[in-house]
mmCIF file of C-alpha atoms in Angstrom:
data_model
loop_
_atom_site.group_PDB
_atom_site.id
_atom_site.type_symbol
_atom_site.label_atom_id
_atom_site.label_comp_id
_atom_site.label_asym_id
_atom_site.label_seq_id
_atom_site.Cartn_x
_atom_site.Cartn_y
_atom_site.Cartn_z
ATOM 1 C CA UNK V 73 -55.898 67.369 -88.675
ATOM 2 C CA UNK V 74 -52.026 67.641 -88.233
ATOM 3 C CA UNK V 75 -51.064 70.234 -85.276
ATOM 4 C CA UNK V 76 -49.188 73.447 -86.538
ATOM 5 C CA UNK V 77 -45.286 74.082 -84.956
ATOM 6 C CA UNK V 78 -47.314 76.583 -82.195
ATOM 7 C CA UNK V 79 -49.560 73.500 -81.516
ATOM 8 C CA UNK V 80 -46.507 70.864 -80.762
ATOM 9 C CA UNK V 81 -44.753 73.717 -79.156
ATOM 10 C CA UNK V 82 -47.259 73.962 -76.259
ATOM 11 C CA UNK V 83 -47.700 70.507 -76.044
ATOM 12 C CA UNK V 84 -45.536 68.700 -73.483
ATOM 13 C CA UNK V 85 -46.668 65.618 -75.341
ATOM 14 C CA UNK V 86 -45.660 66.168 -78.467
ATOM 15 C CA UNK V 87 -41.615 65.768 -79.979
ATOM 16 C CA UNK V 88 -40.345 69.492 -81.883
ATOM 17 C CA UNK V 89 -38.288 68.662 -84.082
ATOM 18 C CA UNK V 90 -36.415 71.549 -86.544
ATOM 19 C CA UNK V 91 -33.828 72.463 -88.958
ATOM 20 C CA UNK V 92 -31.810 75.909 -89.219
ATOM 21 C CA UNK V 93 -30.737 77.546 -91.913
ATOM 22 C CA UNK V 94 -29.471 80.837 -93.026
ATOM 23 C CA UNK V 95 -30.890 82.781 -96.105
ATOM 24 C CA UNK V 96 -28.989 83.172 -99.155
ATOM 25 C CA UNK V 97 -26.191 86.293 -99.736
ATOM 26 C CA UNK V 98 -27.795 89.690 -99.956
ATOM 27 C CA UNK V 99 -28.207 90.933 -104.018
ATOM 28 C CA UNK V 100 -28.847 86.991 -104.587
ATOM 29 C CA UNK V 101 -31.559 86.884 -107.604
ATOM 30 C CA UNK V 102 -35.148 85.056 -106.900
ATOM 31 C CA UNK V 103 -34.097 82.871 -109.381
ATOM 32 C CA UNK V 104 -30.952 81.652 -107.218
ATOM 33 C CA UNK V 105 -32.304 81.618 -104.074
ATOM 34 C CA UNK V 106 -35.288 79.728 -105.469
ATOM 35 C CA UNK V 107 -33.181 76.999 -106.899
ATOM 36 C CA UNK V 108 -30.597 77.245 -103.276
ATOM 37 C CA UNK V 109 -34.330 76.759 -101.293
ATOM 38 C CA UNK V 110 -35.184 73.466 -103.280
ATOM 39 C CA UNK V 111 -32.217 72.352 -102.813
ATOM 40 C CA UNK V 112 -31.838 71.894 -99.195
ATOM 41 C CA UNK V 113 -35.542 70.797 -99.689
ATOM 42 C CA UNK V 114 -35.067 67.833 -101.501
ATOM 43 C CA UNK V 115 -31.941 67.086 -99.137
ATOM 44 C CA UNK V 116 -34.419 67.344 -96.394
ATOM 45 C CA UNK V 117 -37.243 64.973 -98.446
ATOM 46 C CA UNK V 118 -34.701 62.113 -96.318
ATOM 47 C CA UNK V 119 -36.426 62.921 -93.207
ATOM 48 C CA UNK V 120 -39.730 64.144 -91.483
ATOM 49 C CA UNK V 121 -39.107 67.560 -89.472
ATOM 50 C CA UNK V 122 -42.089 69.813 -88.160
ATOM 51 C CA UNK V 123 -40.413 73.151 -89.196
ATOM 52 C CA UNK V 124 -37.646 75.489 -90.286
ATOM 53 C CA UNK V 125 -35.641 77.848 -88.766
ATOM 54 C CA UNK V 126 -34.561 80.991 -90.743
ATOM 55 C CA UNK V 127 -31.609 83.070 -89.143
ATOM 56 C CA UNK V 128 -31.135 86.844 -88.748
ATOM 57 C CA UNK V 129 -27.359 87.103 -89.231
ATOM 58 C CA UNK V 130 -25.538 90.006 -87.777
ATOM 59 C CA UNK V 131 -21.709 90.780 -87.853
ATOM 60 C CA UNK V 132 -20.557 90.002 -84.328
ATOM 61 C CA UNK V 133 -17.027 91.650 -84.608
ATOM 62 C CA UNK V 134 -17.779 93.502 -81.655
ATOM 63 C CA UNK V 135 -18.300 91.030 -79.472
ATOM 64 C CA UNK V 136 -15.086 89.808 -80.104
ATOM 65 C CA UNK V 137 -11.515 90.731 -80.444
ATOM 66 C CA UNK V 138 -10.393 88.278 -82.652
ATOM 67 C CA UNK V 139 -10.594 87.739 -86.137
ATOM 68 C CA UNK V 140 -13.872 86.206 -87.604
ATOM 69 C CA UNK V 141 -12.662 82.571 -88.963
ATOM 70 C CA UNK V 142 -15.066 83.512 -92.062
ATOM 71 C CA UNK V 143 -15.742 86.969 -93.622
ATOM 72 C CA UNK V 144 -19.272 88.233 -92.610
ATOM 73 C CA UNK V 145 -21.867 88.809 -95.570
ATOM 74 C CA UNK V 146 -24.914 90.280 -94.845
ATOM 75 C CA UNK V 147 -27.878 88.164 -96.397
ATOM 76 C CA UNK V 148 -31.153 88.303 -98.299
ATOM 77 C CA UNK V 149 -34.119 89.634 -95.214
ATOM 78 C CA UNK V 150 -35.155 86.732 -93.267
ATOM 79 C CA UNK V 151 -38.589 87.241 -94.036
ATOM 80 C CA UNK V 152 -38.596 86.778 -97.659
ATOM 81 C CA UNK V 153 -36.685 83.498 -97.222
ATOM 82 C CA UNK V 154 -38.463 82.046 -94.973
ATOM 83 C CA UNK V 155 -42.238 82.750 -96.659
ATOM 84 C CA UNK V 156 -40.206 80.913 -99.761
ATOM 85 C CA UNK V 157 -39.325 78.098 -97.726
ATOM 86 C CA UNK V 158 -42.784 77.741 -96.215
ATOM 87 C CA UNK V 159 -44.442 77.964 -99.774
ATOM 88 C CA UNK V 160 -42.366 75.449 -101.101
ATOM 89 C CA UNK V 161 -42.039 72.692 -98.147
ATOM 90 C CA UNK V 162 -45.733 73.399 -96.933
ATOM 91 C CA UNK V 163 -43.904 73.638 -93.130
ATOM 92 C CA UNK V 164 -44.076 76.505 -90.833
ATOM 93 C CA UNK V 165 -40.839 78.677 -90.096
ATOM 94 C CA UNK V 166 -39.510 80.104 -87.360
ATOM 95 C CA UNK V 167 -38.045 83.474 -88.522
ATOM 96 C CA UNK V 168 -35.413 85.153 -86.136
ATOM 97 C CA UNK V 169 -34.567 88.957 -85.810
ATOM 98 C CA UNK V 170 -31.997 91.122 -84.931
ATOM 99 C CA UNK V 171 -33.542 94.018 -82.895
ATOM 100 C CA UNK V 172 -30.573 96.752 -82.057
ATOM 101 C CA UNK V 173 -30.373 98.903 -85.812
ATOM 102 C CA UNK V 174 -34.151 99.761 -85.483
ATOM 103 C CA UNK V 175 -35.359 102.124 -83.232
ATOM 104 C CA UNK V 176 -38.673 101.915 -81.517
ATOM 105 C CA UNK V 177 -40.911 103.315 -84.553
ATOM 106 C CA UNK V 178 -39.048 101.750 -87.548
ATOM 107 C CA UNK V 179 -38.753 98.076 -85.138
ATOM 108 C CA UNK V 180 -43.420 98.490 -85.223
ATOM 109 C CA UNK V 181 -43.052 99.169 -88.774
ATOM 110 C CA UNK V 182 -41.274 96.012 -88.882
ATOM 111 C CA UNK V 183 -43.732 93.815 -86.992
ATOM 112 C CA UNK V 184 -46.685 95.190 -88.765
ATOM 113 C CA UNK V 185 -45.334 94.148 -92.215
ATOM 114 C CA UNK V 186 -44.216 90.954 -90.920
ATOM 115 C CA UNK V 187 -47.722 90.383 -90.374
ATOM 116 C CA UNK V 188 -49.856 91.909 -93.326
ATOM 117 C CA UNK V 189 -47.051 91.292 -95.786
ATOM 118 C CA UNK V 190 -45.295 88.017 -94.871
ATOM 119 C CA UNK V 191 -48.012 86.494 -92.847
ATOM 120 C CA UNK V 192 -45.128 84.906 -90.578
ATOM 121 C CA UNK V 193 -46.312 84.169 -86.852
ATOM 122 C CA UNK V 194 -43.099 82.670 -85.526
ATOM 123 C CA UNK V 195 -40.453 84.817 -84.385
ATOM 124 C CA UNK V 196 -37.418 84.964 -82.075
ATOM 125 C CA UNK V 197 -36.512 88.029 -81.186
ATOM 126 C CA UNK V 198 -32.302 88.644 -80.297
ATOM 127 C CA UNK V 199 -30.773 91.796 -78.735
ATOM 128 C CA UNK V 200 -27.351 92.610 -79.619
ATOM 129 C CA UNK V 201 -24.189 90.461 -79.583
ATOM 130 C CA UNK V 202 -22.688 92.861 -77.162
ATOM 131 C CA UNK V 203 -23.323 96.078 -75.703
ATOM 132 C CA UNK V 204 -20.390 98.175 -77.694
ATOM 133 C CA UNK V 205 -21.483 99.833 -81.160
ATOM 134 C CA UNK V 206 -24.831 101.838 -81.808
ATOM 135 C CA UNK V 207 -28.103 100.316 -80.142
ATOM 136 C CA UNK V 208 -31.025 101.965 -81.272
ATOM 137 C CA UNK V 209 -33.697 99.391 -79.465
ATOM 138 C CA UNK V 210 -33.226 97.035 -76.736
ATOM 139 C CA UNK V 211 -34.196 93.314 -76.568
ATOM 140 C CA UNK V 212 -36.276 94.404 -73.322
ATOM 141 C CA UNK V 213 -37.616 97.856 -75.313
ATOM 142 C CA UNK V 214 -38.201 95.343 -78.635
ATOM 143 C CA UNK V 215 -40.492 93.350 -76.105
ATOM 144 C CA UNK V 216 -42.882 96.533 -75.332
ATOM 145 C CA UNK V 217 -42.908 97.358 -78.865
ATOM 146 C CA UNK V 218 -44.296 94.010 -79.250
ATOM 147 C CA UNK V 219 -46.680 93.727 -76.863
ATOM 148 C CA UNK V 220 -48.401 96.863 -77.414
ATOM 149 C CA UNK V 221 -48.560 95.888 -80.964
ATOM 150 C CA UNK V 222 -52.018 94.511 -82.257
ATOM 151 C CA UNK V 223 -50.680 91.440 -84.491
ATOM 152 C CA UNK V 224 -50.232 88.196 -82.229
ATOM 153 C CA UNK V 225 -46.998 86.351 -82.686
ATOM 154 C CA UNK V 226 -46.104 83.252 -81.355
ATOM 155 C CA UNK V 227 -42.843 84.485 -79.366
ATOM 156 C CA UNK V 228 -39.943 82.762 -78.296
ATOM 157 C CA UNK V 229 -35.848 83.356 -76.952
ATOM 158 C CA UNK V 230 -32.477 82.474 -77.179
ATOM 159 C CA UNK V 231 -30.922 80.402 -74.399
ATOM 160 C CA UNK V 232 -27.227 80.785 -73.649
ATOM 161 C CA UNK V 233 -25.603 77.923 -71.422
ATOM 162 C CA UNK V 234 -22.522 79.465 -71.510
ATOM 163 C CA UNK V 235 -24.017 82.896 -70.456
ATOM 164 C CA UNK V 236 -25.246 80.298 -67.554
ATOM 165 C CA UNK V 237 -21.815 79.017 -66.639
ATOM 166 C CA UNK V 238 -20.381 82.466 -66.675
ATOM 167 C CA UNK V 239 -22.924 84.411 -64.812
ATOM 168 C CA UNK V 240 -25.043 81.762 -63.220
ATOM 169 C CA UNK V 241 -28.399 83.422 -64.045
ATOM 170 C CA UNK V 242 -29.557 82.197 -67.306
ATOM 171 C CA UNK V 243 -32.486 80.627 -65.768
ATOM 172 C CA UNK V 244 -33.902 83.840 -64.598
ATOM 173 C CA UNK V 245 -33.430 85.415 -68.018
ATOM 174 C CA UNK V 246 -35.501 82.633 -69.286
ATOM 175 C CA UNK V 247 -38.206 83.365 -66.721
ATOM 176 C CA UNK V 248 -38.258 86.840 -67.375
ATOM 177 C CA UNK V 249 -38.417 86.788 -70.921
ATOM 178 C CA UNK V 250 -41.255 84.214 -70.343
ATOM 179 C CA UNK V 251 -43.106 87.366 -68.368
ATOM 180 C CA UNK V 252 -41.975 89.227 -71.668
ATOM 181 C CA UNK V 253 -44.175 86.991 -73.792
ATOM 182 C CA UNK V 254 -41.456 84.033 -74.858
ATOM 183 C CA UNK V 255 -43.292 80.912 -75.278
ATOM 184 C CA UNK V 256 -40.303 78.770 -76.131
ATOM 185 C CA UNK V 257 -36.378 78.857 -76.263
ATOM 186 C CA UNK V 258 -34.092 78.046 -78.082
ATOM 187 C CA UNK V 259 -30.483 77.282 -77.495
ATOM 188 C CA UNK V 260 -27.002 77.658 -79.046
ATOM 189 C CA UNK V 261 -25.598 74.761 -80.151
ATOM 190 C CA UNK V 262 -24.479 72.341 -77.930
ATOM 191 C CA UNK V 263 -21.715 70.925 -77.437
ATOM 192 C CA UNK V 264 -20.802 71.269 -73.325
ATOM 193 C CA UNK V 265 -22.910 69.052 -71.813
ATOM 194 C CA UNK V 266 -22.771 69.843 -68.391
ATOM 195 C CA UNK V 267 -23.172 73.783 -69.035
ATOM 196 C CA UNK V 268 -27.111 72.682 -70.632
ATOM 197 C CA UNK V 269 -27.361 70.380 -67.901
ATOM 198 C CA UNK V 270 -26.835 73.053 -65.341
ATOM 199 C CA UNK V 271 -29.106 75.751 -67.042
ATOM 200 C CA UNK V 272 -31.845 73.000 -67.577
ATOM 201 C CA UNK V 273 -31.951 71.921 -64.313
ATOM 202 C CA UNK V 274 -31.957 75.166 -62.586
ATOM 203 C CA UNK V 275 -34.622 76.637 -64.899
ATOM 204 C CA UNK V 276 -36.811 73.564 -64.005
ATOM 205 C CA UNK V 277 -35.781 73.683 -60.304
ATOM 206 C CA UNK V 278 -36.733 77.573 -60.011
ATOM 207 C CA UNK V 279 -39.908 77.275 -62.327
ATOM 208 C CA UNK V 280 -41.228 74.698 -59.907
ATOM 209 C CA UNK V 281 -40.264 77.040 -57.049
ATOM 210 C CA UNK V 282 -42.274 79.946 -58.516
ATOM 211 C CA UNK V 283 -45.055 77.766 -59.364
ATOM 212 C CA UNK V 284 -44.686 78.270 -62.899
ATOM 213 C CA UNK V 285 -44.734 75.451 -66.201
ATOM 214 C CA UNK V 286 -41.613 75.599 -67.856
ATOM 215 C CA UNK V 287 -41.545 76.360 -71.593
ATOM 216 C CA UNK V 288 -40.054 74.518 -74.073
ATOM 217 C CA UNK V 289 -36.847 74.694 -74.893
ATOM 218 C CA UNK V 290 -35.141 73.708 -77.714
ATOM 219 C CA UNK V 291 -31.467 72.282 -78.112
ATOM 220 C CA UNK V 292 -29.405 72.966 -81.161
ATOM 221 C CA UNK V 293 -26.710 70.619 -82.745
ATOM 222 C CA UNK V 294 -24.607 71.033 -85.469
ATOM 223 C CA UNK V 295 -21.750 69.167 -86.930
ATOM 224 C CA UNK V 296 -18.318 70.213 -87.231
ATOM 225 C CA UNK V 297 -16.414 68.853 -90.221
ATOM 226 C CA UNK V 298 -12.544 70.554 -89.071
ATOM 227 C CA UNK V 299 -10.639 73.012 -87.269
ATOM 228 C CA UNK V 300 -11.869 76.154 -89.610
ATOM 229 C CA UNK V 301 -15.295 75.250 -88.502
ATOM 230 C CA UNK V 302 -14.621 74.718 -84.774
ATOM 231 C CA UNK V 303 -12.289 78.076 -84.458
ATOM 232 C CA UNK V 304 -15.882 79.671 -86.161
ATOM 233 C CA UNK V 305 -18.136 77.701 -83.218
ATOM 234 C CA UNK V 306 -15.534 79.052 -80.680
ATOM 235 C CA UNK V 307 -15.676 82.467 -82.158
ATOM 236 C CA UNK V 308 -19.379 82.429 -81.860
ATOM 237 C CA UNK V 309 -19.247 81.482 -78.127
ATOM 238 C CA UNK V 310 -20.026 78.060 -78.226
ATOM 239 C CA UNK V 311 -18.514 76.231 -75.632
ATOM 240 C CA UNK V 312 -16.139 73.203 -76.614
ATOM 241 C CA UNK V 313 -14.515 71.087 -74.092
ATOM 242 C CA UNK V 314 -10.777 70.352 -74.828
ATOM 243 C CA UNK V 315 -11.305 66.506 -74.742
ATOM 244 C CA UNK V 316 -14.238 66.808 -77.729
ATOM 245 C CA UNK V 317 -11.597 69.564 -79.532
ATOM 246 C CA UNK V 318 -9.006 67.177 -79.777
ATOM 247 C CA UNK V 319 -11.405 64.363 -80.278
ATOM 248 C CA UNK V 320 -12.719 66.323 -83.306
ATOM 249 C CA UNK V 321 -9.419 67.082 -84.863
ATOM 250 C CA UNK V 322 -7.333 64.039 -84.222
ATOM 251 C CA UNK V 323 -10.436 61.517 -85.974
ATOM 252 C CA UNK V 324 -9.394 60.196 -89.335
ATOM 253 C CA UNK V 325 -13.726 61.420 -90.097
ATOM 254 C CA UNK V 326 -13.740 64.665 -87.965
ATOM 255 C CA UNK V 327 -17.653 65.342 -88.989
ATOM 256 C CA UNK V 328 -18.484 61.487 -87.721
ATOM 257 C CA UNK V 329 -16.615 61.755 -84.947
ATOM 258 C CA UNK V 330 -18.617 65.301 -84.108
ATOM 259 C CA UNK V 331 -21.761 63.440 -84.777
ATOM 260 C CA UNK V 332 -20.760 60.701 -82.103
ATOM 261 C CA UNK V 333 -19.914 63.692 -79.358
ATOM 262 C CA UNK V 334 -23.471 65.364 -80.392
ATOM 263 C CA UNK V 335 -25.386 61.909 -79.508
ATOM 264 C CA UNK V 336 -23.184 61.555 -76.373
ATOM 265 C CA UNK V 337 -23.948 65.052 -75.472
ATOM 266 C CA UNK V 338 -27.670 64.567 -75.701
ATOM 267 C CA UNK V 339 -27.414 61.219 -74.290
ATOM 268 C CA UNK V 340 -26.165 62.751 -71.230
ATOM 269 C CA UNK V 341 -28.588 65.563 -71.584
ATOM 270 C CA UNK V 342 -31.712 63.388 -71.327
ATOM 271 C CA UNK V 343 -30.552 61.139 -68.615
ATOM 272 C CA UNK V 344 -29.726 63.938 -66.206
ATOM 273 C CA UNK V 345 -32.913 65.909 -67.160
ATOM 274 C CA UNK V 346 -35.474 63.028 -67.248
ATOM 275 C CA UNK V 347 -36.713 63.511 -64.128
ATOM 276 C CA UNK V 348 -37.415 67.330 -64.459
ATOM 277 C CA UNK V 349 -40.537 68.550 -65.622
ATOM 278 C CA UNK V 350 -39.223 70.173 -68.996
ATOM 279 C CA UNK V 351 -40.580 70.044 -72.233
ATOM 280 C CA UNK V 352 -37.238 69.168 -74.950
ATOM 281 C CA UNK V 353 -36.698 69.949 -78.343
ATOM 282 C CA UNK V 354 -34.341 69.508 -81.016
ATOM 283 C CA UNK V 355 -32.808 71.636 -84.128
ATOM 284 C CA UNK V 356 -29.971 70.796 -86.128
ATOM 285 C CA UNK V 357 -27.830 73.272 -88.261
ATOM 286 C CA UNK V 358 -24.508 73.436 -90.508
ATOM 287 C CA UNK V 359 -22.699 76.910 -89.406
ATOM 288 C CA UNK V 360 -21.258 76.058 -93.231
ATOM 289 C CA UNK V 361 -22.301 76.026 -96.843
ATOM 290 C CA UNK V 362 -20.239 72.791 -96.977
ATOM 291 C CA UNK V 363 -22.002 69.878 -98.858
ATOM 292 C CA UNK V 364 -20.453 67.525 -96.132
ATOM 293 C CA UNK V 365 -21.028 69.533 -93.290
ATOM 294 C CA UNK V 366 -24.648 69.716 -94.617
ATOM 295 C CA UNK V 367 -25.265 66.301 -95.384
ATOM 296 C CA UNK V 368 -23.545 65.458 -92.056
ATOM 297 C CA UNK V 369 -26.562 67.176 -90.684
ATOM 298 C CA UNK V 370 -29.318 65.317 -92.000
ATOM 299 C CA UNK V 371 -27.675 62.613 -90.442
ATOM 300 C CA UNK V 372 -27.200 64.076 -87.372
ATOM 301 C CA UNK V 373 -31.092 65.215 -87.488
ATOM 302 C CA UNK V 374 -32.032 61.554 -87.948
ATOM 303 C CA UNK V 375 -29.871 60.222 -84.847
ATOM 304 C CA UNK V 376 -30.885 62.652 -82.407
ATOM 305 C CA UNK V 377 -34.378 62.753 -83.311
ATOM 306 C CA UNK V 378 -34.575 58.958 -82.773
ATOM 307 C CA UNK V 379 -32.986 59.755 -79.274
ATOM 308 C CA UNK V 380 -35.486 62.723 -78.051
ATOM 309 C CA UNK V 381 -38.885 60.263 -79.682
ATOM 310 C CA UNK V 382 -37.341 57.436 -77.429
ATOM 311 C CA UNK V 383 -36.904 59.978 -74.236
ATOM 312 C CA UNK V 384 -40.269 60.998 -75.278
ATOM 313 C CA UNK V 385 -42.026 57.381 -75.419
ATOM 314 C CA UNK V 386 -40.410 56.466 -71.972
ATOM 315 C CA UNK V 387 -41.312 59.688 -70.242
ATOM 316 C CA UNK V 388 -45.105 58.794 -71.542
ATOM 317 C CA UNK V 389 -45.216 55.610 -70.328
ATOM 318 C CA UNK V 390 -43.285 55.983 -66.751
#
């Protein structure tokens, strides 16, 4: 019998392997977003991935001061896409949510029709994008509301390697949110390197300390196709060296040339980390609705999944 996503998730042996996606515009028909959820299933038919990732999108003008590269839409509710996608790919999802415009009572109402109406397991809970505006419930609070709730979900985090390199204390988030109930993380997209390198190995390095197994964590890639699309990644905090900016805009192909920095990235990644006693995992995204950026991303999926199953194989056999 094939292992569900929990099942790989808590198995250091086994390779996780995902793709993210956001649901369609909010007033979008069932009609529409049926025929936008085939379609990035049969772009998907190209490879084998063990589940999707739905996003909770929030507008994160408060986190910032500047301008948002592209204008914010709010979108369909995360649940309904993702029990479409799972009906129509057969694969579980991963559905993420946005705890801070619920209070306490109406955040349980929540979880109790995510399980008796959706039947969705997987969830990722975030807190908000900064700590300006109105916050009725806490990512700390959400986690109480959870565990005192009756349904049992299959938990996991965000991981922030820039929050690392800022504050230095990532890795303790990670272990406290594992107290919490988190079962696996999962990152923003890479693309610095030495700022995952650092979080991974001092999450590892204080796990071992505390006597405690490290959970899985997750890294995200995503291509970037031009400058519009790497001002957005910089807007959303995502951390972009200046030799892979200018590496990305002077290419004649910027979205190949992103691809190449995503497999050097990981490269470097996997050789620092091999030693450490960390389960790894990969998702791949498009922060666009671009077809190139999109199909950029299956290709991306295929490279770096090729990497992590080799990592994998060699770790298994050491």
């Amino acid at each position: 019998m094939a292992l569900s996503l929990q099942q790989k998730i808590t198995d250091p042996a086994q390779g996780v392997y995902l793709i993210g996606t956001t649901p369609p515009k909010a007033g979008t028909d069932i009609e529409k977003t049926t025929r936008i959820a085939k379609k990035l299933l049969a772009r998907l038919n190209e490879i084998e991935y063990d589940g999707l990732i739905v996003y909770d999108i929030q507008d994160e003008s408060s986190r910032v001061a500047a301008e948002r590269p592209f204008p914010f839409h709010s979108t369909l509710d995360p649940r309904d896409y993702s029990v479409l996608l799972r009906e129509l790919a057969q694969q579980d999802v991963i559905t993420y949510k946005s705890v801070a415009q619920r209070d306490a009572a109406e955040f349980t109402t929540w979880l109790t029709e995510t399980e008796q109406q959706y039947a969705l397991r997987n969830l990722v809970l975030v807190g908000s994008p900064s700590s300006n505006g109105d916050i009725k419930l806490s990512l700390p609070e959400a986690y109480q509301q959870l565990a005192a709730h009756d349904a049992q979900f299959h938990l996991g985090g965000v991981a922030i390697a820039e929050r690392h390199a800022k504050k230095g204390n990532e890795h303790l988030r990670l272990i406290e949110k594992s107290a919490q109930g988190c079962q696996f993380f999962i990152s923003q997209a890479v693309y610095n390197a030495q700022a995952t390198i650092d979080l991974l190995t001092s999450y590892a390095r204080s796990c071992k300390q505390q006597g405690l197994s490290p959970k899985r964590i997750i890294l995200t890639f995503t291509p970037c196709g031009g400058e519009q699309t790497l001002t957005f990644m910089q807007w959303l905090g995502i951390s972009v060296p200046e030799g892979s900016k200018y590496r990305i805009l002077d290419a004649a192909n910027p979205l190949n040339e992103s691809i190449k920095i995503c497999r050097d990235n990981l490269q470097q990644i996997l050789q620092h980390c091999a030693a450490l006693d960390l389960p790894l995992g990969l998702n791949v995204e498009s922060l666009t609705n671009r077809r190139e950026e999109i199909d950029a991303a299956i290709r991306l999926f295929r490279l770096l999944k090729a990497m992590m199953e080799l990592h994998l194989a060699e770790k298994q056999v050491a």
